[in-house]
mmCIF file of C-alpha atoms in Angstrom:
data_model
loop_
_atom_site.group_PDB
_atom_site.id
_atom_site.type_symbol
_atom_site.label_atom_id
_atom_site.label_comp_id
_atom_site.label_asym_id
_atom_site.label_seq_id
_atom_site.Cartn_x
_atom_site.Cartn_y
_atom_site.Cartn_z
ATOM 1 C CA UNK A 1 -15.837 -1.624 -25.179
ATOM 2 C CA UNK A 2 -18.217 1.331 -24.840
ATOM 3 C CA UNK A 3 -18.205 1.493 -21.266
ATOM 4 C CA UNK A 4 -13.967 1.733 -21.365
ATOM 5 C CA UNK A 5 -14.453 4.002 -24.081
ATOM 6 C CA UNK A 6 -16.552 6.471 -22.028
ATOM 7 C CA UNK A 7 -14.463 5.892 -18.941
ATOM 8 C CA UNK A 8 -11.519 7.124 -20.671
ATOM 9 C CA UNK A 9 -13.581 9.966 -22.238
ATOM 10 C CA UNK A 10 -14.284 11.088 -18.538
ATOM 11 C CA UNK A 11 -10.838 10.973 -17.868
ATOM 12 C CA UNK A 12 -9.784 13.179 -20.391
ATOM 13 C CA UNK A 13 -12.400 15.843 -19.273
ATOM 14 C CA UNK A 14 -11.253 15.803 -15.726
ATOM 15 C CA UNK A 15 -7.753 16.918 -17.265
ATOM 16 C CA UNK A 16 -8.991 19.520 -19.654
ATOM 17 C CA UNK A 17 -11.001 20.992 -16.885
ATOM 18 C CA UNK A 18 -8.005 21.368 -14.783
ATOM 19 C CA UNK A 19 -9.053 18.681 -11.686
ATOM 20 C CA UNK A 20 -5.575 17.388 -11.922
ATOM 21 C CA UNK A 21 -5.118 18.415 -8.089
ATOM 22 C CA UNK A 22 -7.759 16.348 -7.511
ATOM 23 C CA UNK A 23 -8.294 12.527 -6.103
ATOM 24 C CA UNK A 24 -11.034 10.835 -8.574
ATOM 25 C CA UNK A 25 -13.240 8.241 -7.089
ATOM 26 C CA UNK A 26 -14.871 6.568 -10.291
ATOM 27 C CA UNK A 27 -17.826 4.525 -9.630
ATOM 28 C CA UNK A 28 -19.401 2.245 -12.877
ATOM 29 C CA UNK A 29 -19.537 4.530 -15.719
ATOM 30 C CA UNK A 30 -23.061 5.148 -17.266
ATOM 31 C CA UNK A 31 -25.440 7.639 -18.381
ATOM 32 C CA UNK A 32 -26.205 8.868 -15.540
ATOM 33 C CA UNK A 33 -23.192 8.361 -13.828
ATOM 34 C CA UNK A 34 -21.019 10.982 -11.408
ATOM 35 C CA UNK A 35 -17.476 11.887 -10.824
ATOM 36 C CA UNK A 36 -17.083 12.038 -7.186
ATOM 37 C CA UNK A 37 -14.036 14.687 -6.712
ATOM 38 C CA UNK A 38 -12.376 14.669 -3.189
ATOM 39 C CA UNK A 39 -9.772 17.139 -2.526
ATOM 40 C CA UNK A 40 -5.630 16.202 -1.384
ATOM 41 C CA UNK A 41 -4.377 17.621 1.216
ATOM 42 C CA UNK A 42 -1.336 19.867 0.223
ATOM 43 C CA UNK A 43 1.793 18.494 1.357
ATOM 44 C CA UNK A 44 4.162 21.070 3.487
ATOM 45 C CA UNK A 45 7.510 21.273 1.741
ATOM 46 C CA UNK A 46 9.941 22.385 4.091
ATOM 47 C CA UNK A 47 13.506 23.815 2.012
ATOM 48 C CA UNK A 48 16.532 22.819 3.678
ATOM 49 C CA UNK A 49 17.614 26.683 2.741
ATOM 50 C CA UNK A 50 16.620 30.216 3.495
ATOM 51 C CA UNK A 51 14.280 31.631 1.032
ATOM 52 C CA UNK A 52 15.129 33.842 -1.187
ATOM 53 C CA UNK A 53 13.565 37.910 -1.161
ATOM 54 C CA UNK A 54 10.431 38.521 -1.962
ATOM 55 C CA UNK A 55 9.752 34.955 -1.328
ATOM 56 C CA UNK A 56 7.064 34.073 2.045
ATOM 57 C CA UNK A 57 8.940 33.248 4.870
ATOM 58 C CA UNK A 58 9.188 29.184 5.817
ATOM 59 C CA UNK A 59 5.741 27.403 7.305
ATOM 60 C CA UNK A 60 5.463 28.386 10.973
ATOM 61 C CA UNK A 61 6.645 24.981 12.249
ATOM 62 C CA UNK A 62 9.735 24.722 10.423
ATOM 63 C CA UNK A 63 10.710 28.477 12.341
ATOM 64 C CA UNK A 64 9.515 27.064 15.465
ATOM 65 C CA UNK A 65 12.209 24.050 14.804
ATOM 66 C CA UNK A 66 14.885 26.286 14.558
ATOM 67 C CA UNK A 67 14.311 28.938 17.237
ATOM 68 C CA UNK A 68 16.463 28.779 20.071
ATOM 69 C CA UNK A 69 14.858 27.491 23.310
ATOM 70 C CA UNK A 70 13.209 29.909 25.819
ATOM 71 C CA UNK A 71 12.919 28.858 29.615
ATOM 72 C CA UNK A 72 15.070 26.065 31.016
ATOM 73 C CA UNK A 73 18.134 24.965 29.061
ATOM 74 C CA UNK A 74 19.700 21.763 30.973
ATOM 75 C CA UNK A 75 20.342 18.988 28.634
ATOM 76 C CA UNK A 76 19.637 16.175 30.442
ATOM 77 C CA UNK A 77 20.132 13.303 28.239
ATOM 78 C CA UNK A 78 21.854 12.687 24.991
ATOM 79 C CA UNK A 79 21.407 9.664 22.448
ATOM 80 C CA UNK A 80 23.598 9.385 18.847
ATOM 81 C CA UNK A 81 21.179 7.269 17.040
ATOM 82 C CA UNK A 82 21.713 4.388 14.474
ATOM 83 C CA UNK A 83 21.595 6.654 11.696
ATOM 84 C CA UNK A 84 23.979 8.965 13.458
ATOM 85 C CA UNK A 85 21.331 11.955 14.398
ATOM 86 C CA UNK A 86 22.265 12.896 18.413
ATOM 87 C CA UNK A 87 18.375 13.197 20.183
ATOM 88 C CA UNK A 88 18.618 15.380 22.913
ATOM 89 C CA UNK A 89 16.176 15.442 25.751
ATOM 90 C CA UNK A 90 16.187 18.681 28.005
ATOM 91 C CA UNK A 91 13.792 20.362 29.811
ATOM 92 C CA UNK A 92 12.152 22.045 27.406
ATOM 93 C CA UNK A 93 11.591 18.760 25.656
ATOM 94 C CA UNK A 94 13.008 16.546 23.246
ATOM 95 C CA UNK A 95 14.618 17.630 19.450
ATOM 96 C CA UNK A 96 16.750 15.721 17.085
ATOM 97 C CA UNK A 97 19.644 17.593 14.927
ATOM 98 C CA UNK A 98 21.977 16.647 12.721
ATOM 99 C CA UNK A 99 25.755 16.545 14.629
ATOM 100 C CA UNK A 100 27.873 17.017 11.850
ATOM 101 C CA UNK A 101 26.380 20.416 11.027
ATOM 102 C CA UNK A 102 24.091 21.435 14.174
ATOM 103 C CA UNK A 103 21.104 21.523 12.083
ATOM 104 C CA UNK A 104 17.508 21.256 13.756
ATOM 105 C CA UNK A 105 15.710 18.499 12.386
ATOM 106 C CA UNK A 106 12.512 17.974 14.509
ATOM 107 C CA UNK A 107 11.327 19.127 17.619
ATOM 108 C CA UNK A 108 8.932 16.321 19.263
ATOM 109 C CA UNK A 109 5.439 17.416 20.375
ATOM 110 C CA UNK A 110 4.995 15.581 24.306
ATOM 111 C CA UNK A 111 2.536 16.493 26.802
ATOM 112 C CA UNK A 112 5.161 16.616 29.588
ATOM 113 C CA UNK A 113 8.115 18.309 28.374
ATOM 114 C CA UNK A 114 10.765 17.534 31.363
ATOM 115 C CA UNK A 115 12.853 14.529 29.825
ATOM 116 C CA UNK A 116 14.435 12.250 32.275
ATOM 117 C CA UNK A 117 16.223 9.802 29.900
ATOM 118 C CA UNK A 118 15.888 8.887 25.813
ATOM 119 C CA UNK A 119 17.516 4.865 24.644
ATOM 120 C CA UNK A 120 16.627 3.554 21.204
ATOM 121 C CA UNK A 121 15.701 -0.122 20.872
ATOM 122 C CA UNK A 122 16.629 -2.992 18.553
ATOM 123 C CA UNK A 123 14.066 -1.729 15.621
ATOM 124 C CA UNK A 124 14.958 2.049 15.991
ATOM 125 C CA UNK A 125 11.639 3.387 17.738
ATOM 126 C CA UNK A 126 12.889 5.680 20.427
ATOM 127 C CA UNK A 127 11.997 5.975 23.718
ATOM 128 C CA UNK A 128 11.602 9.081 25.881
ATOM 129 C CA UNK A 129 11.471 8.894 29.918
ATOM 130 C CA UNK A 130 10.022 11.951 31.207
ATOM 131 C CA UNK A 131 8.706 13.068 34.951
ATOM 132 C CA UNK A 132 4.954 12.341 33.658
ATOM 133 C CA UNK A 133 5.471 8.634 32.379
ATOM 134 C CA UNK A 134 7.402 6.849 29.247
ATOM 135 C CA UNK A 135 6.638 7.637 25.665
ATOM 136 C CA UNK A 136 7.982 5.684 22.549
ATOM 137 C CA UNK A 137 8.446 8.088 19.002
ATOM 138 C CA UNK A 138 8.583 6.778 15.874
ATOM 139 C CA UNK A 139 11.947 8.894 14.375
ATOM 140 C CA UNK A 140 10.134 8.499 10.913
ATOM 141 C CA UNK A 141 6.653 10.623 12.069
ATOM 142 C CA UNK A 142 7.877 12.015 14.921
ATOM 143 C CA UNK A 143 4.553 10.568 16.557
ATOM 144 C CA UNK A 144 3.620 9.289 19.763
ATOM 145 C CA UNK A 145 3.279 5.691 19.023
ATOM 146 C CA UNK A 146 3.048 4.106 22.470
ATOM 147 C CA UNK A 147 2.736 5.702 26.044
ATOM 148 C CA UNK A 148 2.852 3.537 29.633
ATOM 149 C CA UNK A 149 2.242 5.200 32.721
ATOM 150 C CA UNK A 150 1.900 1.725 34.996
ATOM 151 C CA UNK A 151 5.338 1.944 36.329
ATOM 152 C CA UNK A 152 6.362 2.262 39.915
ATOM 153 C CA UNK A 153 6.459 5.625 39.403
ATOM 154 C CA UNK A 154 5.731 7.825 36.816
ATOM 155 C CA UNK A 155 9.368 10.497 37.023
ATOM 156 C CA UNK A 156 11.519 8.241 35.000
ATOM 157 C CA UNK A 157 15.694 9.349 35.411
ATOM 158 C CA UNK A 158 17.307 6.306 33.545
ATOM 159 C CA UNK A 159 16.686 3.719 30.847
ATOM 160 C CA UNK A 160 18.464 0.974 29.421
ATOM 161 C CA UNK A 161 17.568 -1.727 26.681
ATOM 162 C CA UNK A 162 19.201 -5.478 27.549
ATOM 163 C CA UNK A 163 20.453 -7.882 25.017
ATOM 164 C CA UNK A 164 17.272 -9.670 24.537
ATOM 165 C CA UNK A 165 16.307 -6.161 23.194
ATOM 166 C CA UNK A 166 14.000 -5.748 26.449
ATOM 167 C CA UNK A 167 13.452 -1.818 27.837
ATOM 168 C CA UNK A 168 14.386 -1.383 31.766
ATOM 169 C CA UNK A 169 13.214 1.372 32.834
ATOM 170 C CA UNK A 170 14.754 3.213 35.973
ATOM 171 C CA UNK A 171 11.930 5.411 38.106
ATOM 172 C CA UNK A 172 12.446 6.848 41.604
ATOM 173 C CA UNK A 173 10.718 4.320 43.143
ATOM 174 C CA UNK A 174 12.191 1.024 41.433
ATOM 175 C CA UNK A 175 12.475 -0.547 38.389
ATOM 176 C CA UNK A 176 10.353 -1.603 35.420
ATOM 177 C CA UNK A 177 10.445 -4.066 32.278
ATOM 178 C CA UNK A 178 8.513 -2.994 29.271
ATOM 179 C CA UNK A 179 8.400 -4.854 26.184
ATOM 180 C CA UNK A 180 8.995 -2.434 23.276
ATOM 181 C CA UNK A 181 6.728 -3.814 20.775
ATOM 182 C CA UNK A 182 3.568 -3.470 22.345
ATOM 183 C CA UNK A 183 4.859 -1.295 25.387
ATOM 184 C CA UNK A 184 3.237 -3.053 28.221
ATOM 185 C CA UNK A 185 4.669 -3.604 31.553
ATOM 186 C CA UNK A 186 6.113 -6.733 31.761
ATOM 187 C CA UNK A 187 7.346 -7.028 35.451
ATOM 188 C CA UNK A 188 8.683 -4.418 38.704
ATOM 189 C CA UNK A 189 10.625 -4.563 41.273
ATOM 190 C CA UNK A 190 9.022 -2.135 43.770
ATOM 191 C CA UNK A 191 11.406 -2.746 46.372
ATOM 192 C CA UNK A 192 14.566 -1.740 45.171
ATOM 193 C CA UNK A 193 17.445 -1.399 47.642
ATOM 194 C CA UNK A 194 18.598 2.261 47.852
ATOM 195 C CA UNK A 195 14.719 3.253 46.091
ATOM 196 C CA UNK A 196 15.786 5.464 43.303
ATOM 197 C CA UNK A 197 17.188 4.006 40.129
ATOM 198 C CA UNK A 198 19.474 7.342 39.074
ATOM 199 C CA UNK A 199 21.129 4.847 37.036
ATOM 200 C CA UNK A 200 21.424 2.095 34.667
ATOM 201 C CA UNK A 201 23.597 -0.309 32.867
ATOM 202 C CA UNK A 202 24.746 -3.871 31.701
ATOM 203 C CA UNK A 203 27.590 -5.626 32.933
ATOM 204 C CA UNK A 204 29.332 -7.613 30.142
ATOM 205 C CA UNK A 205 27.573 -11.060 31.017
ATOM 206 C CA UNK A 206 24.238 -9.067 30.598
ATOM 207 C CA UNK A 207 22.659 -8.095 33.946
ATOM 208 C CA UNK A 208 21.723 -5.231 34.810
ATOM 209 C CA UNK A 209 23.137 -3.014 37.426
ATOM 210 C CA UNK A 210 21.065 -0.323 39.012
ATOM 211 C CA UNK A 211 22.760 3.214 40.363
ATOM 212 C CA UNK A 212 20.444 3.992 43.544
ATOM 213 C CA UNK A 213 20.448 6.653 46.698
ATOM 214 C CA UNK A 214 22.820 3.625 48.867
ATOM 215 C CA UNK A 215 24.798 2.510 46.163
ATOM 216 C CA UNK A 216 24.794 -0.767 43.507
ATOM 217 C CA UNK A 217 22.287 -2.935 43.095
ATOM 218 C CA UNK A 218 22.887 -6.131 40.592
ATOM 219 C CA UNK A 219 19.298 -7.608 38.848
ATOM 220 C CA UNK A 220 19.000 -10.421 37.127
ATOM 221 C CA UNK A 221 18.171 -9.378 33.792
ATOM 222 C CA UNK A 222 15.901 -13.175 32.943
ATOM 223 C CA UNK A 223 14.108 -13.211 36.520
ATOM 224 C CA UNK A 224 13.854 -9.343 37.601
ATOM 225 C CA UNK A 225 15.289 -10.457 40.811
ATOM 226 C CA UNK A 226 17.969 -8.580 42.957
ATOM 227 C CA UNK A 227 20.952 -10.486 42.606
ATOM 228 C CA UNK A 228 23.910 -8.627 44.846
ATOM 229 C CA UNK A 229 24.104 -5.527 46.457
ATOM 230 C CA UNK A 230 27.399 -2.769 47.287
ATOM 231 C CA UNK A 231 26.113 -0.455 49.958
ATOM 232 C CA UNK A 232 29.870 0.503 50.939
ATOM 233 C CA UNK A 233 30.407 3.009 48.374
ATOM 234 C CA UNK A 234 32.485 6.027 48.746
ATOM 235 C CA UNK A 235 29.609 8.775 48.245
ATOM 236 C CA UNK A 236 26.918 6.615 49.088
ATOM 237 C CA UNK A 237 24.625 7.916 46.271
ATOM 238 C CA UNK A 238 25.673 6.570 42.487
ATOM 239 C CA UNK A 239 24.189 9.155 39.701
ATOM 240 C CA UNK A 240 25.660 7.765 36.917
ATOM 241 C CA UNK A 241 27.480 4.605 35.426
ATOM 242 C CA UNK A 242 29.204 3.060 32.270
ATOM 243 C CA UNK A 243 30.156 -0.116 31.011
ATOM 244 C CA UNK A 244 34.138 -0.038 30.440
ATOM 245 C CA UNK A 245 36.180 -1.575 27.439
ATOM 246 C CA UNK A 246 38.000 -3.842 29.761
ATOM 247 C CA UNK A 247 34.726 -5.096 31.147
ATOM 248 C CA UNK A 248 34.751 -3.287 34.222
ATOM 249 C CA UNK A 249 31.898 -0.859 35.663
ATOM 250 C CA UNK A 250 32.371 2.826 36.448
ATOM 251 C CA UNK A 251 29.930 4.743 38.380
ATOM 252 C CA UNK A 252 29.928 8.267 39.727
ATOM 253 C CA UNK A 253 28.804 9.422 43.157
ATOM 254 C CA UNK A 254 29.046 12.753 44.980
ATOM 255 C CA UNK A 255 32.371 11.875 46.107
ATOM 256 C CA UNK A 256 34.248 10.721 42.718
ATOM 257 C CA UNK A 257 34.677 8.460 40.117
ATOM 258 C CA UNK A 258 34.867 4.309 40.863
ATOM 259 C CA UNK A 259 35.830 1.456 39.083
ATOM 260 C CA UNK A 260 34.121 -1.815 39.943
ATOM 261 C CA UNK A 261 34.222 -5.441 39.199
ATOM 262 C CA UNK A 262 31.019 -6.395 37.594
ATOM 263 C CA UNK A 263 31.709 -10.120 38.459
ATOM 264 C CA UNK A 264 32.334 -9.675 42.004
ATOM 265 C CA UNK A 265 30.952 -6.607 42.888
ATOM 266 C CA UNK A 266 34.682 -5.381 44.704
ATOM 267 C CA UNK A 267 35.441 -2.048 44.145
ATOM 268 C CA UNK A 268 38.807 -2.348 42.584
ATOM 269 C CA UNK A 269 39.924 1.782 43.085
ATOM 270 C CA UNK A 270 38.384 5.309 43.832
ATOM 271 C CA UNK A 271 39.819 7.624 40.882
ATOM 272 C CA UNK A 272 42.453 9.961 43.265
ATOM 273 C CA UNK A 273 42.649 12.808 41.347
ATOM 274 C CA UNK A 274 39.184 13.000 41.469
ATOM 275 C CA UNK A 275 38.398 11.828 44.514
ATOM 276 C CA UNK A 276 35.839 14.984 46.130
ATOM 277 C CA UNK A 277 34.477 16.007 42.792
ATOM 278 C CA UNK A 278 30.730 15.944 42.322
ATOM 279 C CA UNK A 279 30.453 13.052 39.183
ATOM 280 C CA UNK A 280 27.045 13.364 37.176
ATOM 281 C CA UNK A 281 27.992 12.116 33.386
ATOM 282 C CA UNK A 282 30.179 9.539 32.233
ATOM 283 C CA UNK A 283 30.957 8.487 29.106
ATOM 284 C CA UNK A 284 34.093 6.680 27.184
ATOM 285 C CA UNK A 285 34.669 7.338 23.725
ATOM 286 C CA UNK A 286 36.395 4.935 20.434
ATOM 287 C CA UNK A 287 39.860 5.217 21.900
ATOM 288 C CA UNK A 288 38.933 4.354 25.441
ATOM 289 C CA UNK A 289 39.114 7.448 26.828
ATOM 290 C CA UNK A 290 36.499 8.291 29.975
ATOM 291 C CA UNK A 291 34.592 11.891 29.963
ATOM 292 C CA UNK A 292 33.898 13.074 33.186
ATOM 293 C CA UNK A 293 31.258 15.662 34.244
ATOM 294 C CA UNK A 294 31.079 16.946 37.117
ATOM 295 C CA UNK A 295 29.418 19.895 38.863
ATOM 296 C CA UNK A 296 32.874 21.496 38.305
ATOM 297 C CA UNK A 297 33.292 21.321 34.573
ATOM 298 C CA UNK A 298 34.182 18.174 31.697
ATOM 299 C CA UNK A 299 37.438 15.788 31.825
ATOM 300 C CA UNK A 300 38.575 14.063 30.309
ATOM 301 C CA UNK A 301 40.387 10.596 31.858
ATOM 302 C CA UNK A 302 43.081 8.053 31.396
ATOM 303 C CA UNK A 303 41.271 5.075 32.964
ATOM 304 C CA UNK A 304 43.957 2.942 33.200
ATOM 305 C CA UNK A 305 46.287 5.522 35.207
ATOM 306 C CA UNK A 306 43.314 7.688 36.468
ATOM 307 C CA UNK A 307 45.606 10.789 35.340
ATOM 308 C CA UNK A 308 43.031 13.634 33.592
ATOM 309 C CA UNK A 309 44.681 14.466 30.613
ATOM 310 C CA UNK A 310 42.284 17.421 29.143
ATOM 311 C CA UNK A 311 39.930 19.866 30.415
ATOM 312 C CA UNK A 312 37.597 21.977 28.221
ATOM 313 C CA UNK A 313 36.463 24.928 28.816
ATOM 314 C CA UNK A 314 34.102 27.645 27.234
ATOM 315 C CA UNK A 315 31.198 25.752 28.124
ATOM 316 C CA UNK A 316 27.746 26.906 28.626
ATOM 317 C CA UNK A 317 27.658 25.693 32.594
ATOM 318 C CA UNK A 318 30.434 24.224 34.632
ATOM 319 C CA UNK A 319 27.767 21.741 35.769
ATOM 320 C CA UNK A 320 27.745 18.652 33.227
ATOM 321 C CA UNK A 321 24.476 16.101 32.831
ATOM 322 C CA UNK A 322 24.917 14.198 29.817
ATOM 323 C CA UNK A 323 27.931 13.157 27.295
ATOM 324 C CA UNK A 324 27.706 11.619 23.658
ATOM 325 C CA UNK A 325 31.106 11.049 22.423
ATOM 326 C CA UNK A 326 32.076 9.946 18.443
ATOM 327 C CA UNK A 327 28.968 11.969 17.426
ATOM 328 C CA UNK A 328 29.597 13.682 14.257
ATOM 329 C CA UNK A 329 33.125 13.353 14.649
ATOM 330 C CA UNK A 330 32.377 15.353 17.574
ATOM 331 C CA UNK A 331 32.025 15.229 21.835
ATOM 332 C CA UNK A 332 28.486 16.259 22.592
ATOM 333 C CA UNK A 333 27.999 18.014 25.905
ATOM 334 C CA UNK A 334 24.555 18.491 27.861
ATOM 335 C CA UNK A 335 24.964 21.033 30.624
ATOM 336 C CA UNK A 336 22.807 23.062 32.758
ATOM 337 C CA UNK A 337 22.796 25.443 30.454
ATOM 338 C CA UNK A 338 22.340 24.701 27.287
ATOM 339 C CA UNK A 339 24.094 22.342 24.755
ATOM 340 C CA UNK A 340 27.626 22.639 23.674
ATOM 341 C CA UNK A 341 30.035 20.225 21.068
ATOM 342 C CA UNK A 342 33.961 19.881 21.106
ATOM 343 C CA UNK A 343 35.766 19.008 18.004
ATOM 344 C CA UNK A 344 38.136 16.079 18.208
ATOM 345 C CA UNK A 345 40.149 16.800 15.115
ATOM 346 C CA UNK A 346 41.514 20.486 16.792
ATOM 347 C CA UNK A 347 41.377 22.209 19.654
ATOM 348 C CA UNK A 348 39.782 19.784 21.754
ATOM 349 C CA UNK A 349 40.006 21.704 24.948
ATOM 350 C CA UNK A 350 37.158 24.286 23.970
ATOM 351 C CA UNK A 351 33.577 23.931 23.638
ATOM 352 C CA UNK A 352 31.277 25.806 21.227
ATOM 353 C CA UNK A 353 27.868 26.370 21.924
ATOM 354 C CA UNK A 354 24.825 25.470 19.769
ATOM 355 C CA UNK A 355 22.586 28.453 19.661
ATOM 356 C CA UNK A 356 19.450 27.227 19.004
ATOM 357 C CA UNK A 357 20.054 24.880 22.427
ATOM 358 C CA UNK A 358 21.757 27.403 24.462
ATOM 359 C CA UNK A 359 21.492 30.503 26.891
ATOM 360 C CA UNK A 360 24.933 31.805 25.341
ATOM 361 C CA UNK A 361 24.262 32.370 21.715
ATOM 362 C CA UNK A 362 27.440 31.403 19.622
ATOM 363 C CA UNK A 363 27.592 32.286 15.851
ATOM 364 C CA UNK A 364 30.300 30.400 14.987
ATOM 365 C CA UNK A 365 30.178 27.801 12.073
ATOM 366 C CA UNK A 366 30.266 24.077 12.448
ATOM 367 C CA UNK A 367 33.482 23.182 11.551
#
């Protein structure tokens, strides 16, 4: 009873004497015993507002988060997470912002800060593909949690997770499987028809089909195996593809937009009124709709007549890299320069720069 009674005693002291900002470590309490006093760290509070006058400034790294870039603006990939935050991978790095009002969240510190692709897998981690090697972020630190650089090669242009929740990951000089948990390099395949993997996606029976320099390649998704090849494609090179809502697979080349049967591998029809037009993005949206970017500007596309039935304008650079439609009720554009967002409630044939990710400044409020 006396040894609680003077532990509490030397509890109240360390209050009166004003060591309430202070961690206690309490060893056995005796006559001769000590109060070892380690200090906390202070935590950074960050206000989601301006401060008022007369009131210091915001912490250095929440101004660095929401000054605009300086250098090289193309947005190279785009990614609307599960919680609905759009990460955006450019040259200048990779940042995460909220889409329904534009707001800078987080700017991720990487040691190489050219970003090839970004995916998410099945737990949320996500996963950055840069031209140094392949990074995975926890989105709750915003820390480095896992880094491979044992891939065919370490400039990494596309990524894509399979339905056993797998990461492929597309270099220039073949293909990779990682395992997300631990992030070690499960298999390769080196010798990739056509070299480059520019692109990647699933078919809807789950394989994977791989955009390269000389066209398609299909890989079996279990084995890592090349399954069927399409080296007869208008364009030769595919840069980009997407899984349709009808099941079918659309890739873009240099010369157009295709549509192609996944089970087959037949190319069922080159898009005509876009047949000559440089295709880098695409990307279809809740209502089926296809956005097109090319090096001429966004479309958008009726897939089942091929007719384009919009195309926006205002943006930051004709030249179009990435898409992320039904992202804050909103079509996210990644272009050469900069970032830009179109408003599919109203005047959806304009685009509106985001300042803090673009070489055109734009004041205007989200809307």
């Amino acid at each position: 009873m006396a040894k609680v009674f003077r532990y509490a005693r030397a509890l109240m002291g360390a209050a009166l004497l004003g060591l309430g900002g202070w961690g206690l470590a309490l060893g056995e309490i005796g006559p001769q015993a000590a109060i070892a006093q380690t200090p906390e760290p202070e935590a950074v509070d960050y206000p989601p507002e301006a401060p008022p006058p007369g009131v210091e400034p915001l912490p250095p790294e929440r101004r660095r988060m929401e000054q605009p870039q300086t250098g090289d603006y193309r947005i190279s990939a785009l990614l609307r997470a599960f919680n609905g935050n759009l990460w955006i991978g450019s040259w200048e790095g990779v940042a995460r912002i909220d889409p329904n009002t534009g707001r800078t969240i987080a700017r991720i510190s990487l040691p190489n800060t050219i970003i090839g692709a970004i995916a998410q897998d099945k737990v949320g981690r996500i996963w950055v593909g840069t031209y140094e090697g392949l990074m995975r972020v926890d989105p709750r630190t915003n820390e480095i949690t896992a880094q491979n650089f044992f891939l065919p090669s370490n400039r990494i242009l596309s990524l894509q997770l399979d339905q056993r929740g797998y990461l492929w990951v597309g270099t220039d000089r073949g293909i990779a499987l990682i395992s997300p948990d631990q992030g070690l390099l499960m298999t390769t395949l080196r010798k990739l028809p056509g070299v480059s993997a520019n692109a990647l996606s699933l078919d809807r029976d789950g394989q994977l089909w791989v955009g390269t320099l000389e066209g398609l390649v299909q890989v079996n998704s279990a084995s890592g195996f090349a399954m069927k090849r399409i080296a007869e494609v208008p364009g030769t090179t595919v840069q980009t593809l997407a899984l349709g809502p009808r099941g079918s697979l659309w890739a873009g080349t240099p010369e157009g937009l295709l549509e192609i049967d996944s089970r087959n591998g037949r190319i069922l029809r080159s898009v005509t009124q876009l047949r000559g037009r440089n295709v880098k993005s695409i990307a279809f949206d809740r209502v089926g709709s296809i956005w097109v970017g090319t090096d001429g500007g966004l479309l958008r596309v009726n897939p089942y007549n091929g007719a384009i039935v919009g195309e926006v304008s205002n943006l930051p650079s004709r030249e179009i890299l990435s898409i992320s439609p039904d992202t804050g009720n909103k079509v996210w554009v990644g272009t050469r320069e900069g970032l830009a967002w179109i408003s599919t409630s109203q005047d959806i044939g304009r685009a509106r720069p985001l300042a803090a990710f673009s070489r055109e400044a734009d004041s205007s409020m989200m809307e």
